[in-house]
mmCIF file of C-alpha atoms in Angstrom:
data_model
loop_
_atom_site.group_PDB
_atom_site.id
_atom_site.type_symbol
_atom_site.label_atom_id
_atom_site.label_comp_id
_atom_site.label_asym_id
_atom_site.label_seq_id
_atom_site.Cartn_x
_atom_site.Cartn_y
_atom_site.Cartn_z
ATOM 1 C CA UNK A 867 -108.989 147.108 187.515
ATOM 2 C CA UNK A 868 -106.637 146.271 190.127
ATOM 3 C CA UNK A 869 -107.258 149.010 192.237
ATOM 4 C CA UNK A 870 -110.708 147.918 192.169
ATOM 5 C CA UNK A 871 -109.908 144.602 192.998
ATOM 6 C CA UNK A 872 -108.156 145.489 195.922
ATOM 7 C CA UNK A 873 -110.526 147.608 197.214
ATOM 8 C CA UNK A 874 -113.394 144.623 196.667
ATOM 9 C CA UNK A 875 -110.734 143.203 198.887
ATOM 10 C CA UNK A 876 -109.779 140.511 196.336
ATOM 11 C CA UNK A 877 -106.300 140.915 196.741
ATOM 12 C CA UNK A 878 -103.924 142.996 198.467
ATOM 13 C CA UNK A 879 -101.736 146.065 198.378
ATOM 14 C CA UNK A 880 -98.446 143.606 197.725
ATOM 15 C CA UNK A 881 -100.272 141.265 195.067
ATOM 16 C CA UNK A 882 -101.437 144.398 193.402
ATOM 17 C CA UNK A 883 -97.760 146.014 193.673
ATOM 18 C CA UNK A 884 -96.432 142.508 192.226
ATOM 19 C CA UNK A 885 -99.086 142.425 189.400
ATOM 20 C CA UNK A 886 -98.074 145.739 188.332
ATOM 21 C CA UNK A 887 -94.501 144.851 188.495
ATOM 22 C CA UNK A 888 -95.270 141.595 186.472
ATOM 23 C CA UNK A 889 -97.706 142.414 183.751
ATOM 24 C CA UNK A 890 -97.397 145.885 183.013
ATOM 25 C CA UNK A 891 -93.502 146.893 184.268
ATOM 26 C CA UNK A 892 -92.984 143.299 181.846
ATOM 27 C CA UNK A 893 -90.689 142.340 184.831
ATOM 28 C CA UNK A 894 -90.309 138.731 185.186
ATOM 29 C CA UNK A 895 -90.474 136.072 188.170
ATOM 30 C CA UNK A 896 -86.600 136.439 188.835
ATOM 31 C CA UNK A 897 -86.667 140.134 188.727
ATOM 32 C CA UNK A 898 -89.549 140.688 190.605
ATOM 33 C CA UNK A 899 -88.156 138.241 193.076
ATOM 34 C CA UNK A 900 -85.491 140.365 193.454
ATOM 35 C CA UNK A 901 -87.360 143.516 193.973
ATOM 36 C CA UNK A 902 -89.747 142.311 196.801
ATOM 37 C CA UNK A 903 -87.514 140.055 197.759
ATOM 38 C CA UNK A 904 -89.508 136.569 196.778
ATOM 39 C CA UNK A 905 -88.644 133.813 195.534
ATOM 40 C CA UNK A 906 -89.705 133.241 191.717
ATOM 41 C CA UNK A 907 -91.807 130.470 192.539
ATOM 42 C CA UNK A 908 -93.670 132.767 195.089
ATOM 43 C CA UNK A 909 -93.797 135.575 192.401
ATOM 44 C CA UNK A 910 -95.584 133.160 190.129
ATOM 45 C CA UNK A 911 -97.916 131.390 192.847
ATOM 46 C CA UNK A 912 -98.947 134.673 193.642
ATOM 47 C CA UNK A 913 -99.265 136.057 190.011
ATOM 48 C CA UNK A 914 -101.261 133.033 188.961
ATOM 49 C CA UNK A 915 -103.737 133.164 191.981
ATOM 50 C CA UNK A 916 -104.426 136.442 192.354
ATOM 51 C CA UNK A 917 -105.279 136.420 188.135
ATOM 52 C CA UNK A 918 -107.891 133.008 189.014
ATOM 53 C CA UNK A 919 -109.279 134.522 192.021
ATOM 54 C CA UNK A 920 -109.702 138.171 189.980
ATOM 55 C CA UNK A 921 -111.382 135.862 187.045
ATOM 56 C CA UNK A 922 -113.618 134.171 189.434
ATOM 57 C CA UNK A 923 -114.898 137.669 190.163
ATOM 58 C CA UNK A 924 -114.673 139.402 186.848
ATOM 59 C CA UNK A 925 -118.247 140.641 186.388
ATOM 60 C CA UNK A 926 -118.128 142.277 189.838
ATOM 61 C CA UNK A 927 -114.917 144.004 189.106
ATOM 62 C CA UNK A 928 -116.673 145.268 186.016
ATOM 63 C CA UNK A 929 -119.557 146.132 187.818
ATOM 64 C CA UNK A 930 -117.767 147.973 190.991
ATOM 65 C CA UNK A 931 -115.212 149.908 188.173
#
């Protein structure tokens, strides 16, 4: 799915890196901070937005997979 997404160009190569990182490595915001060298806020902002704007588009995803 978030391969797909990335190639519908609904996020990029670092969001998808970070998503991976976040939701299926089960890192969290500090650690993935630390890794790509964020901030935890940032980690989150970007977590959280990339998930809405991937919702927004979740039939097309399906669709395109």
């Amino acid at each position: 799915m978030l391969r797909t997404a990335q190639e519908l160009g609904l996020i990029d190569e670092p969001t998808r890196r970070l998503l991976l990182s976040v939701y299926a490595e089960g890192l969290s915001s500090v650690d993935a901070a630390e890794r790509y060298g964020l901030s935890p806020a940032t980690v989150r902002f970007r977590c959280s937005r990339a998930v809405r704007q991937m919702a927004r588009h979740a039939m097309t995803i399906a669709d395109a997979a």
